[in-house]
Amino acid sequence: MNRQRARLIVLDNADDIATMAAHLIVSLSVDAIKQRGHFAIALSGGSTPRKLHALLANDPFRSAIAWDKILVFWGDERFVPSDHPDSNERMARETLLCHVPIPDENIFAVGTHTPTASQAAAAYAKVLESTLGDACQFDLVLLGLGEDGPPASLFPGQCADFSADARLVKDVVNSPKPPPTRITLTFEMLNRSRNIAFLVSGAQKNRALSGVFERESTVNEFPAKGVQPVAGELFWLIDRPAYSGR
Ligand code: 6PG
């Protein structure tokens, strides 16, 4: 873990994580829009982002963000239809995107209508390359931490050759967390980001968190260890139960 670049922020609870993340998004988006005219963010799946989405969908945060200059992507997606209960896109639309004035053309969902997840991954990589400019990097990637350590859909035991994978997006066919087939950004794409923020809440995350920060552990054991931005900032927004395990 490139500790000197990781900023560990321990907060009291999940609500405080969401508030801190909302302020971070407002601040980073203002800077990005001033410098480059837009703010490209990759949303996370799972349940943790729901509190953050609810904050962003309401004032004061809703009116502090220039939604017409926000480009929304996903860090991973389940290989299910976009109206499926397990869809990360569906969760984000229901909890955030349907409540803010973001133009439809600014929302870049992972197309899961292709015959295979591999085709979906290849198509999404092309979307990233054609939308994010020459550097092909996000301004911010939001990540959760699974109980056994995955960021996005990069799971333990499936990251042995992570540094050799030059792909930006890949398919996962044997996810231990259902549903089994997914599309995920790779470490190559994640680590290009200007900023990455992990949102980690709850005592059930303590083992994974301890494993990530354990000097002797490996990326294949705790894949979040492989999230090390090449030149960007890494924020760990963690609540006390996740940090202390109680
Ligand atoms: C997914 C998520 C996944 C999630 C973590 C944490 O599609 O399943 O992207 O990586 O972020 O598993 O999930 P919770 O926030 O539900 O704990």
PDB file of N, CA and C in Angstrom, residues 131-233:
ATOM      1  N   THR A 131     -14.654   8.789 -24.658  1.00  0.00           N
ATOM      2  CA  THR A 131     -15.295   9.859 -23.858  1.00  0.00           C
ATOM      3  C   THR A 131     -14.322  10.581 -22.936  1.00  0.00           C
ATOM      4  N   LEU A 132     -13.307   9.878 -22.472  1.00  0.00           N
ATOM      5  CA  LEU A 132     -12.457  10.445 -21.407  1.00  0.00           C
ATOM      6  C   LEU A 132     -11.166  11.064 -21.934  1.00  0.00           C
ATOM      7  N   GLY A 133     -11.083  11.275 -23.231  1.00  0.00           N
ATOM      8  CA  GLY A 133      -9.896  11.961 -23.770  1.00  0.00           C
ATOM      9  C   GLY A 133      -8.666  11.072 -23.828  1.00  0.00           C
ATOM     10  N   ASP A 134      -7.565  11.693 -24.230  1.00  0.00           N
ATOM     11  CA  ASP A 134      -6.331  10.927 -24.467  1.00  0.00           C
ATOM     12  C   ASP A 134      -5.851  10.197 -23.208  1.00  0.00           C
ATOM     13  N   ALA A 135      -5.954  10.864 -22.081  1.00  0.00           N
ATOM     14  CA  ALA A 135      -5.437  10.251 -20.839  1.00  0.00           C
ATOM     15  C   ALA A 135      -6.364   9.125 -20.365  1.00  0.00           C
ATOM     16  N   CYS A 136      -7.597   9.166 -20.828  1.00  0.00           N
ATOM     17  CA  CYS A 136      -8.589   8.136 -20.447  1.00  0.00           C
ATOM     18  C   CYS A 136      -8.577   7.895 -18.946  1.00  0.00           C
ATOM     19  N   GLN A 137      -8.881   8.970 -18.208  1.00  0.00           N
ATOM     20  CA  GLN A 137      -8.883   8.817 -16.739  1.00  0.00           C
ATOM     21  C   GLN A 137     -10.096   9.531 -16.136  1.00  0.00           C
ATOM     22  N   PHE A 138     -10.544   9.006 -15.024  1.00  0.00           N
ATOM     23  CA  PHE A 138     -11.666   9.621 -14.312  1.00  0.00           C
ATOM     24  C   PHE A 138     -11.151  10.734 -13.415  1.00  0.00           C
ATOM     25  N   ASP A 139     -12.029  11.659 -13.101  1.00  0.00           N
ATOM     26  CA  ASP A 139     -11.698  12.664 -12.076  1.00  0.00           C
ATOM     27  C   ASP A 139     -11.885  12.066 -10.687  1.00  0.00           C
ATOM     28  N   LEU A 140     -12.860  11.183 -10.560  1.00  0.00           N
ATOM     29  CA  LEU A 140     -13.081  10.514  -9.277  1.00  0.00           C
ATOM     30  C   LEU A 140     -13.717   9.142  -9.524  1.00  0.00           C
ATOM     31  N   VAL A 141     -13.164   8.145  -8.826  1.00  0.00           N
ATOM     32  CA  VAL A 141     -13.796   6.828  -8.794  1.00  0.00           C
ATOM     33  C   VAL A 141     -14.231   6.548  -7.362  1.00  0.00           C
ATOM     34  N   LEU A 142     -15.503   6.231  -7.189  1.00  0.00           N
ATOM     35  CA  LEU A 142     -15.995   5.834  -5.869  1.00  0.00           C
ATOM     36  C   LEU A 142     -15.942   4.311  -5.800  1.00  0.00           C
ATOM     37  N   LEU A 143     -15.455   3.801  -4.666  1.00  0.00           N
ATOM     38  CA  LEU A 143     -15.356   2.349  -4.507  1.00  0.00           C
ATOM     39  C   LEU A 143     -15.903   1.936  -3.143  1.00  0.00           C
ATOM     40  N   GLY A 144     -16.555   0.782  -3.117  1.00  0.00           N
ATOM     41  CA  GLY A 144     -16.899   0.172  -1.848  1.00  0.00           C
ATOM     42  C   GLY A 144     -15.840  -0.880  -1.554  1.00  0.00           C
ATOM     43  N   LEU A 145     -15.983  -1.550  -0.415  1.00  0.00           N
ATOM     44  CA  LEU A 145     -15.054  -2.632  -0.065  1.00  0.00           C
ATOM     45  C   LEU A 145     -15.902  -3.828   0.347  1.00  0.00           C
ATOM     46  N   GLY A 146     -15.817  -4.887  -0.444  1.00  0.00           N
ATOM     47  CA  GLY A 146     -16.582  -6.077  -0.080  1.00  0.00           C
ATOM     48  C   GLY A 146     -16.000  -6.709   1.178  1.00  0.00           C
ATOM     49  N   GLU A 147     -16.819  -7.526   1.851  1.00  0.00           N
ATOM     50  CA  GLU A 147     -16.370  -8.101   3.129  1.00  0.00           C
ATOM     51  C   GLU A 147     -15.123  -8.970   2.949  1.00  0.00           C
ATOM     52  N   ASP A 148     -14.936  -9.515   1.731  1.00  0.00           N
ATOM     53  CA  ASP A 148     -13.688 -10.272   1.554  1.00  0.00           C
ATOM     54  C   ASP A 148     -12.719  -9.478   0.675  1.00  0.00           C
ATOM     55  N   GLY A 149     -12.880  -8.177   0.654  1.00  0.00           N
ATOM     56  CA  GLY A 149     -11.822  -7.349   0.102  1.00  0.00           C
ATOM     57  C   GLY A 149     -11.890  -6.844  -1.308  1.00  0.00           C
ATOM     58  N   PRO A 150     -12.979  -7.088  -2.070  1.00  0.00           N
ATOM     59  CA  PRO A 150     -12.921  -6.591  -3.447  1.00  0.00           C
ATOM     60  C   PRO A 150     -13.335  -5.126  -3.579  1.00  0.00           C
ATOM     61  N   PRO A 151     -12.562  -4.385  -4.345  1.00  0.00           N
ATOM     62  CA  PRO A 151     -13.081  -3.130  -4.872  1.00  0.00           C
ATOM     63  C   PRO A 151     -13.743  -3.420  -6.215  1.00  0.00           C
ATOM     64  N   ALA A 152     -14.810  -2.728  -6.549  1.00  0.00           N
ATOM     65  CA  ALA A 152     -15.546  -3.008  -7.798  1.00  0.00           C
ATOM     66  C   ALA A 152     -15.848  -4.512  -7.837  1.00  0.00           C
ATOM     67  N   SER A 153     -15.518  -5.167  -8.939  1.00  0.00           N
ATOM     68  CA  SER A 153     -15.714  -6.633  -8.979  1.00  0.00           C
ATOM     69  C   SER A 153     -14.379  -7.324  -9.194  1.00  0.00           C
ATOM     70  N   LEU A 154     -13.376  -6.834  -8.453  1.00  0.00           N
ATOM     71  CA  LEU A 154     -12.033  -7.455  -8.505  1.00  0.00           C
ATOM     72  C   LEU A 154     -11.897  -8.295  -7.240  1.00  0.00           C
ATOM     73  N   PHE A 155     -12.079  -9.598  -7.401  1.00  0.00           N
ATOM     74  CA  PHE A 155     -12.237 -10.463  -6.233  1.00  0.00           C
ATOM     75  C   PHE A 155     -10.962 -11.201  -5.834  1.00  0.00           C
ATOM     76  N   PRO A 156     -10.871 -11.568  -4.566  1.00  0.00           N
ATOM     77  CA  PRO A 156      -9.713 -12.354  -4.114  1.00  0.00           C
ATOM     78  C   PRO A 156      -9.568 -13.628  -4.947  1.00  0.00           C
ATOM     79  N   GLY A 157      -8.314 -14.016  -5.174  1.00  0.00           N
ATOM     80  CA  GLY A 157      -8.057 -15.226  -5.956  1.00  0.00           C
ATOM     81  C   GLY A 157      -8.160 -15.011  -7.447  1.00  0.00           C
ATOM     82  N   GLN A 158      -8.606 -13.821  -7.862  1.00  0.00           N
ATOM     83  CA  GLN A 158      -8.740 -13.559  -9.306  1.00  0.00           C
ATOM     84  C   GLN A 158      -7.829 -12.411  -9.742  1.00  0.00           C
ATOM     85  N   CYS A 159      -6.885 -12.065  -8.856  1.00  0.00           N
ATOM     86  CA  CYS A 159      -6.049 -10.878  -9.143  1.00  0.00           C
ATOM     87  C   CYS A 159      -4.558 -11.205  -9.137  1.00  0.00           C
ATOM     88  N   ALA A 160      -4.239 -12.456  -9.418  1.00  0.00           N
ATOM     89  CA  ALA A 160      -2.817 -12.861  -9.342  1.00  0.00           C
ATOM     90  C   ALA A 160      -1.975 -12.086 -10.354  1.00  0.00           C
ATOM     91  N   ASP A 161      -2.518 -11.924 -11.575  1.00  0.00           N
ATOM     92  CA  ASP A 161      -1.689 -11.269 -12.612  1.00  0.00           C
ATOM     93  C   ASP A 161      -2.193  -9.851 -12.873  1.00  0.00           C
ATOM     94  N   PHE A 162      -2.674  -9.197 -11.796  1.00  0.00           N
ATOM     95  CA  PHE A 162      -3.348  -7.909 -12.001  1.00  0.00           C
ATOM     96  C   PHE A 162      -2.472  -6.878 -12.692  1.00  0.00           C
ATOM     97  N   SER A 163      -1.166  -6.886 -12.387  1.00  0.00           N
ATOM     98  CA  SER A 163      -0.336  -5.795 -12.948  1.00  0.00           C
ATOM     99  C   SER A 163      -0.056  -6.018 -14.437  1.00  0.00           C
ATOM    100  N   ALA A 164      -0.326  -7.240 -14.895  1.00  0.00           N
ATOM    101  CA  ALA A 164      -0.002  -7.535 -16.315  1.00  0.00           C
ATOM    102  C   ALA A 164      -1.214  -7.300 -17.215  1.00  0.00           C
ATOM    103  N   ASP A 165      -2.353  -6.957 -16.590  1.00  0.00           N
ATOM    104  CA  ASP A 165      -3.582  -6.825 -17.384  1.00  0.00           C
ATOM    105  C   ASP A 165      -3.706  -5.399 -17.906  1.00  0.00           C
ATOM    106  N   ALA A 166      -3.503  -5.226 -19.189  1.00  0.00           N
ATOM    107  CA  ALA A 166      -3.524  -3.870 -19.771  1.00  0.00           C
ATOM    108  C   ALA A 166      -4.945  -3.426 -20.143  1.00  0.00           C
ATOM    109  N   ARG A 167      -5.912  -4.339 -19.997  1.00  0.00           N
ATOM    110  CA  ARG A 167      -7.290  -3.979 -20.361  1.00  0.00           C
ATOM    111  C   ARG A 167      -7.801  -2.887 -19.413  1.00  0.00           C
ATOM    112  N   LEU A 168      -8.752  -2.093 -19.898  1.00  0.00           N
ATOM    113  CA  LEU A 168      -9.356  -1.056 -19.055  1.00  0.00           C
ATOM    114  C   LEU A 168     -10.592  -1.602 -18.339  1.00  0.00           C
ATOM    115  N   VAL A 169     -11.246  -2.552 -18.994  1.00  0.00           N
ATOM    116  CA  VAL A 169     -12.473  -3.137 -18.465  1.00  0.00           C
ATOM    117  C   VAL A 169     -12.415  -4.640 -18.733  1.00  0.00           C
ATOM    118  N   LYS A 170     -12.894  -5.427 -17.804  1.00  0.00           N
ATOM    119  CA  LYS A 170     -12.899  -6.877 -18.060  1.00  0.00           C
ATOM    120  C   LYS A 170     -14.177  -7.506 -17.523  1.00  0.00           C
ATOM    121  N   ASP A 171     -14.432  -8.710 -17.994  1.00  0.00           N
ATOM    122  CA  ASP A 171     -15.596  -9.464 -17.523  1.00  0.00           C
ATOM    123  C   ASP A 171     -15.158 -10.401 -16.399  1.00  0.00           C
ATOM    124  N   VAL A 172     -16.079 -10.652 -15.489  1.00  0.00           N
ATOM    125  CA  VAL A 172     -15.854 -11.594 -14.379  1.00  0.00           C
ATOM    126  C   VAL A 172     -16.974 -12.607 -14.462  1.00  0.00           C
ATOM    127  N   VAL A 173     -16.637 -13.892 -14.524  1.00  0.00           N
ATOM    128  CA  VAL A 173     -17.694 -14.892 -14.720  1.00  0.00           C
ATOM    129  C   VAL A 173     -17.932 -15.746 -13.487  1.00  0.00           C
ATOM    130  N   ASN A 174     -17.096 -15.550 -12.479  1.00  0.00           N
ATOM    131  CA  ASN A 174     -17.287 -16.406 -11.289  1.00  0.00           C
ATOM    132  C   ASN A 174     -17.194 -15.572 -10.015  1.00  0.00           C
ATOM    133  N   SER A 175     -17.997 -14.536  -9.979  1.00  0.00           N
ATOM    134  CA  SER A 175     -17.978 -13.666  -8.793  1.00  0.00           C
ATOM    135  C   SER A 175     -18.495 -14.440  -7.577  1.00  0.00           C
ATOM    136  N   PRO A 176     -17.781 -14.421  -6.464  1.00  0.00           N
ATOM    137  CA  PRO A 176     -18.294 -15.097  -5.262  1.00  0.00           C
ATOM    138  C   PRO A 176     -19.490 -14.340  -4.669  1.00  0.00           C
ATOM    139  N   LYS A 177     -19.609 -13.061  -5.059  1.00  0.00           N
ATOM    140  CA  LYS A 177     -20.760 -12.262  -4.598  1.00  0.00           C
ATOM    141  C   LYS A 177     -21.785 -12.271  -5.722  1.00  0.00           C
ATOM    142  N   PRO A 178     -22.976 -12.801  -5.518  1.00  0.00           N
ATOM    143  CA  PRO A 178     -23.962 -12.880  -6.607  1.00  0.00           C
ATOM    144  C   PRO A 178     -24.378 -11.493  -7.089  1.00  0.00           C
ATOM    145  N   PRO A 179     -24.756 -11.321  -8.320  1.00  0.00           N
ATOM    146  CA  PRO A 179     -24.757 -12.359  -9.359  1.00  0.00           C
ATOM    147  C   PRO A 179     -23.350 -12.665  -9.866  1.00  0.00           C
ATOM    148  N   PRO A 180     -23.184 -13.868 -10.406  1.00  0.00           N
ATOM    149  CA  PRO A 180     -21.834 -14.379 -10.724  1.00  0.00           C
ATOM    150  C   PRO A 180     -21.123 -13.676 -11.883  1.00  0.00           C
ATOM    151  N   THR A 181     -21.901 -13.141 -12.839  1.00  0.00           N
ATOM    152  CA  THR A 181     -21.250 -12.548 -14.011  1.00  0.00           C
ATOM    153  C   THR A 181     -21.322 -11.034 -13.953  1.00  0.00           C
ATOM    154  N   ARG A 182     -20.140 -10.409 -14.124  1.00  0.00           N
ATOM    155  CA  ARG A 182     -20.058  -8.952 -13.962  1.00  0.00           C
ATOM    156  C   ARG A 182     -19.094  -8.344 -14.962  1.00  0.00           C
ATOM    157  N   ILE A 183     -19.136  -7.021 -15.030  1.00  0.00           N
ATOM    158  CA  ILE A 183     -18.157  -6.256 -15.801  1.00  0.00           C
ATOM    159  C   ILE A 183     -17.495  -5.300 -14.807  1.00  0.00           C
ATOM    160  N   THR A 184     -16.176  -5.185 -14.877  1.00  0.00           N
ATOM    161  CA  THR A 184     -15.505  -4.330 -13.889  1.00  0.00           C
ATOM    162  C   THR A 184     -14.353  -3.550 -14.516  1.00  0.00           C
ATOM    163  N   LEU A 185     -14.136  -2.336 -14.016  1.00  0.00           N
ATOM    164  CA  LEU A 185     -12.906  -1.637 -14.365  1.00  0.00           C
ATOM    165  C   LEU A 185     -11.745  -2.455 -13.820  1.00  0.00           C
ATOM    166  N   THR A 186     -10.619  -2.386 -14.489  1.00  0.00           N
ATOM    167  CA  THR A 186      -9.418  -3.100 -14.029  1.00  0.00           C
ATOM    168  C   THR A 186      -8.575  -2.159 -13.166  1.00  0.00           C
ATOM    169  N   PHE A 187      -7.532  -2.714 -12.566  1.00  0.00           N
ATOM    170  CA  PHE A 187      -6.615  -1.866 -11.795  1.00  0.00           C
ATOM    171  C   PHE A 187      -5.965  -0.825 -12.716  1.00  0.00           C
ATOM    172  N   GLU A 188      -5.697  -1.221 -13.947  1.00  0.00           N
ATOM    173  CA  GLU A 188      -5.086  -0.298 -14.921  1.00  0.00           C
ATOM    174  C   GLU A 188      -5.962   0.950 -15.057  1.00  0.00           C
ATOM    175  N   MET A 189      -7.244   0.749 -15.179  1.00  0.00           N
ATOM    176  CA  MET A 189      -8.151   1.904 -15.355  1.00  0.00           C
ATOM    177  C   MET A 189      -8.341   2.634 -14.040  1.00  0.00           C
ATOM    178  N   LEU A 190      -8.545   1.895 -12.967  1.00  0.00           N
ATOM    179  CA  LEU A 190      -8.749   2.529 -11.660  1.00  0.00           C
ATOM    180  C   LEU A 190      -7.570   3.423 -11.306  1.00  0.00           C
ATOM    181  N   ASN A 191      -6.367   2.900 -11.477  1.00  0.00           N
ATOM    182  CA  ASN A 191      -5.174   3.603 -10.971  1.00  0.00           C
ATOM    183  C   ASN A 191      -4.748   4.791 -11.828  1.00  0.00           C
ATOM    184  N   ARG A 192      -5.450   4.981 -12.960  1.00  0.00           N
ATOM    185  CA  ARG A 192      -5.198   6.201 -13.745  1.00  0.00           C
ATOM    186  C   ARG A 192      -5.952   7.394 -13.140  1.00  0.00           C
ATOM    187  N   SER A 193      -6.882   7.105 -12.261  1.00  0.00           N
ATOM    188  CA  SER A 193      -7.812   8.154 -11.806  1.00  0.00           C
ATOM    189  C   SER A 193      -7.099   9.300 -11.098  1.00  0.00           C
ATOM    190  N   ARG A 194      -7.624  10.477 -11.258  1.00  0.00           N
ATOM    191  CA  ARG A 194      -7.078  11.643 -10.545  1.00  0.00           C
ATOM    192  C   ARG A 194      -7.386  11.543  -9.051  1.00  0.00           C
ATOM    193  N   ASN A 195      -8.530  10.926  -8.754  1.00  0.00           N
ATOM    194  CA  ASN A 195      -8.902  10.723  -7.346  1.00  0.00           C
ATOM    195  C   ASN A 195      -9.680   9.421  -7.228  1.00  0.00           C
ATOM    196  N   ILE A 196      -9.456   8.718  -6.123  1.00  0.00           N
ATOM    197  CA  ILE A 196     -10.203   7.497  -5.808  1.00  0.00           C
ATOM    198  C   ILE A 196     -10.653   7.618  -4.358  1.00  0.00           C
ATOM    199  N   ALA A 197     -11.910   7.321  -4.087  1.00  0.00           N
ATOM    200  CA  ALA A 197     -12.393   7.367  -2.700  1.00  0.00           C
ATOM    201  C   ALA A 197     -13.099   6.059  -2.372  1.00  0.00           C
ATOM    202  N   PHE A 198     -12.567   5.367  -1.354  1.00  0.00           N
ATOM    203  CA  PHE A 198     -13.242   4.191  -0.798  1.00  0.00           C
ATOM    204  C   PHE A 198     -14.206   4.673   0.265  1.00  0.00           C
ATOM    205  N   LEU A 199     -15.422   4.141   0.245  1.00  0.00           N
ATOM    206  CA  LEU A 199     -16.401   4.419   1.305  1.00  0.00           C
ATOM    207  C   LEU A 199     -16.625   3.088   2.014  1.00  0.00           C
ATOM    208  N   VAL A 200     -16.212   2.997   3.284  1.00  0.00           N
ATOM    209  CA  VAL A 200     -16.233   1.714   3.994  1.00  0.00           C
ATOM    210  C   VAL A 200     -16.912   1.884   5.345  1.00  0.00           C
ATOM    211  N   SER A 201     -18.036   1.203   5.514  1.00  0.00           N
ATOM    212  CA  SER A 201     -18.823   1.373   6.735  1.00  0.00           C
ATOM    213  C   SER A 201     -19.221   0.026   7.325  1.00  0.00           C
ATOM    214  N   GLY A 202     -19.098  -0.084   8.648  1.00  0.00           N
ATOM    215  CA  GLY A 202     -19.620  -1.269   9.326  1.00  0.00           C
ATOM    216  C   GLY A 202     -18.534  -2.218   9.812  1.00  0.00           C
ATOM    217  N   ALA A 203     -18.782  -2.805  10.975  1.00  0.00           N
ATOM    218  CA  ALA A 203     -17.806  -3.715  11.607  1.00  0.00           C
ATOM    219  C   ALA A 203     -17.522  -4.920  10.716  1.00  0.00           C
ATOM    220  N   GLN A 204     -18.494  -5.269   9.857  1.00  0.00           N
ATOM    221  CA  GLN A 204     -18.292  -6.445   8.999  1.00  0.00           C
ATOM    222  C   GLN A 204     -17.187  -6.216   7.959  1.00  0.00           C
ATOM    223  N   LYS A 205     -16.748  -4.959   7.821  1.00  0.00           N
ATOM    224  CA  LYS A 205     -15.671  -4.666   6.850  1.00  0.00           C
ATOM    225  C   LYS A 205     -14.286  -4.667   7.497  1.00  0.00           C
ATOM    226  N   ASN A 206     -14.242  -4.861   8.812  1.00  0.00           N
ATOM    227  CA  ASN A 206     -12.973  -4.691   9.535  1.00  0.00           C
ATOM    228  C   ASN A 206     -11.910  -5.675   9.071  1.00  0.00           C
ATOM    229  N   ARG A 207     -12.321  -6.922   8.830  1.00  0.00           N
ATOM    230  CA  ARG A 207     -11.315  -7.932   8.430  1.00  0.00           C
ATOM    231  C   ARG A 207     -10.698  -7.565   7.088  1.00  0.00           C
ATOM    232  N   ALA A 208     -11.563  -7.177   6.135  1.00  0.00           N
ATOM    233  CA  ALA A 208     -11.046  -6.812   4.803  1.00  0.00           C
ATOM    234  C   ALA A 208     -10.138  -5.585   4.909  1.00  0.00           C
ATOM    235  N   LEU A 209     -10.566  -4.633   5.731  1.00  0.00           N
ATOM    236  CA  LEU A 209      -9.784  -3.388   5.871  1.00  0.00           C
ATOM    237  C   LEU A 209      -8.418  -3.682   6.502  1.00  0.00           C
ATOM    238  N   SER A 210      -8.434  -4.505   7.533  1.00  0.00           N
ATOM    239  CA  SER A 210      -7.168  -4.872   8.193  1.00  0.00           C
ATOM    240  C   SER A 210      -6.254  -5.581   7.200  1.00  0.00           C
ATOM    241  N   GLY A 211      -6.846  -6.455   6.378  1.00  0.00           N
ATOM    242  CA  GLY A 211      -6.049  -7.194   5.393  1.00  0.00           C
ATOM    243  C   GLY A 211      -5.422  -6.280   4.367  1.00  0.00           C
ATOM    244  N   VAL A 212      -6.153  -5.269   3.953  1.00  0.00           N
ATOM    245  CA  VAL A 212      -5.627  -4.337   2.945  1.00  0.00           C
ATOM    246  C   VAL A 212      -4.405  -3.589   3.487  1.00  0.00           C
ATOM    247  N   PHE A 213      -4.489  -3.190   4.759  1.00  0.00           N
ATOM    248  CA  PHE A 213      -3.414  -2.381   5.327  1.00  0.00           C
ATOM    249  C   PHE A 213      -2.320  -3.224   5.990  1.00  0.00           C
ATOM    250  N   GLU A 214      -2.504  -4.544   5.980  1.00  0.00           N
ATOM    251  CA  GLU A 214      -1.493  -5.451   6.537  1.00  0.00           C
ATOM    252  C   GLU A 214      -0.291  -5.480   5.577  1.00  0.00           C
ATOM    253  N   ARG A 215       0.892  -5.191   6.086  1.00  0.00           N
ATOM    254  CA  ARG A 215       2.082  -5.071   5.217  1.00  0.00           C
ATOM    255  C   ARG A 215       2.338  -6.347   4.432  1.00  0.00           C
ATOM    256  N   GLU A 216       2.098  -7.517   5.067  1.00  0.00           N
ATOM    257  CA  GLU A 216       2.484  -8.802   4.442  1.00  0.00           C
ATOM    258  C   GLU A 216       1.415  -9.323   3.479  1.00  0.00           C
ATOM    259  N   SER A 217       0.237  -8.756   3.484  1.00  0.00           N
ATOM    260  CA  SER A 217      -0.822  -9.337   2.632  1.00  0.00           C
ATOM    261  C   SER A 217      -0.550  -9.039   1.156  1.00  0.00           C
ATOM    262  N   THR A 218      -1.262  -9.764   0.299  1.00  0.00           N
ATOM    263  CA  THR A 218      -1.058  -9.596  -1.158  1.00  0.00           C
ATOM    264  C   THR A 218      -2.338  -9.073  -1.804  1.00  0.00           C
ATOM    265  N   VAL A 219      -2.170  -8.567  -3.014  1.00  0.00           N
ATOM    266  CA  VAL A 219      -3.321  -8.066  -3.784  1.00  0.00           C
ATOM    267  C   VAL A 219      -4.280  -9.206  -4.087  1.00  0.00           C
ATOM    268  N   ASN A 220      -3.731 -10.384  -4.311  1.00  0.00           N
ATOM    269  CA  ASN A 220      -4.627 -11.494  -4.646  1.00  0.00           C
ATOM    270  C   ASN A 220      -5.474 -11.912  -3.450  1.00  0.00           C
ATOM    271  N   GLU A 221      -4.942 -11.648  -2.255  1.00  0.00           N
ATOM    272  CA  GLU A 221      -5.727 -11.956  -1.040  1.00  0.00           C
ATOM    273  C   GLU A 221      -6.730 -10.829  -0.754  1.00  0.00           C
ATOM    274  N   PHE A 222      -6.245  -9.583  -0.888  1.00  0.00           N
ATOM    275  CA  PHE A 222      -7.074  -8.396  -0.589  1.00  0.00           C
ATOM    276  C   PHE A 222      -6.928  -7.415  -1.758  1.00  0.00           C
ATOM    277  N   PRO A 223      -7.720  -7.599  -2.789  1.00  0.00           N
ATOM    278  CA  PRO A 223      -7.549  -6.825  -4.049  1.00  0.00           C
ATOM    279  C   PRO A 223      -7.539  -5.312  -3.879  1.00  0.00           C
ATOM    280  N   ALA A 224      -8.206  -4.785  -2.854  1.00  0.00           N
ATOM    281  CA  ALA A 224      -8.193  -3.314  -2.678  1.00  0.00           C
ATOM    282  C   ALA A 224      -6.771  -2.798  -2.498  1.00  0.00           C
ATOM    283  N   LYS A 225      -5.856  -3.694  -2.118  1.00  0.00           N
ATOM    284  CA  LYS A 225      -4.426  -3.324  -1.958  1.00  0.00           C
ATOM    285  C   LYS A 225      -3.840  -2.887  -3.308  1.00  0.00           C
ATOM    286  N   GLY A 226      -4.438  -3.357  -4.382  1.00  0.00           N
ATOM    287  CA  GLY A 226      -3.928  -3.023  -5.711  1.00  0.00           C
ATOM    288  C   GLY A 226      -4.415  -1.677  -6.220  1.00  0.00           C
ATOM    289  N   VAL A 227      -5.294  -1.036  -5.438  1.00  0.00           N
ATOM    290  CA  VAL A 227      -5.776   0.297  -5.846  1.00  0.00           C
ATOM    291  C   VAL A 227      -4.778   1.332  -5.349  1.00  0.00           C
ATOM    292  N   GLN A 228      -3.885   1.732  -6.221  1.00  0.00           N
ATOM    293  CA  GLN A 228      -2.830   2.683  -5.870  1.00  0.00           C
ATOM    294  C   GLN A 228      -2.683   3.663  -7.043  1.00  0.00           C
ATOM    295  N   PRO A 229      -3.375   4.775  -6.967  1.00  0.00           N
ATOM    296  CA  PRO A 229      -3.349   5.711  -8.105  1.00  0.00           C
ATOM    297  C   PRO A 229      -1.916   6.060  -8.516  1.00  0.00           C
ATOM    298  N   VAL A 230      -1.675   6.029  -9.799  1.00  0.00           N
ATOM    299  CA  VAL A 230      -0.321   6.307 -10.304  1.00  0.00           C
ATOM    300  C   VAL A 230       0.121   7.715  -9.890  1.00  0.00           C
ATOM    301  N   ALA A 231      -0.788   8.660 -10.075  1.00  0.00           N
ATOM    302  CA  ALA A 231      -0.431  10.054  -9.731  1.00  0.00           C
ATOM    303  C   ALA A 231      -1.569  10.745  -8.988  1.00  0.00           C
ATOM    304  N   GLY A 232      -2.653  10.035  -8.777  1.00  0.00           N
ATOM    305  CA  GLY A 232      -3.827  10.672  -8.162  1.00  0.00           C
ATOM    306  C   GLY A 232      -3.847  10.540  -6.651  1.00  0.00           C
ATOM    307  N   GLU A 233      -4.939  11.018  -6.072  1.00  0.00           N
ATOM    308  CA  GLU A 233      -5.127  10.983  -4.618  1.00  0.00           C
ATOM    309  C   GLU A 233      -6.025   9.801  -4.250  1.00  0.00           C
TER     310      GLU A 233
END
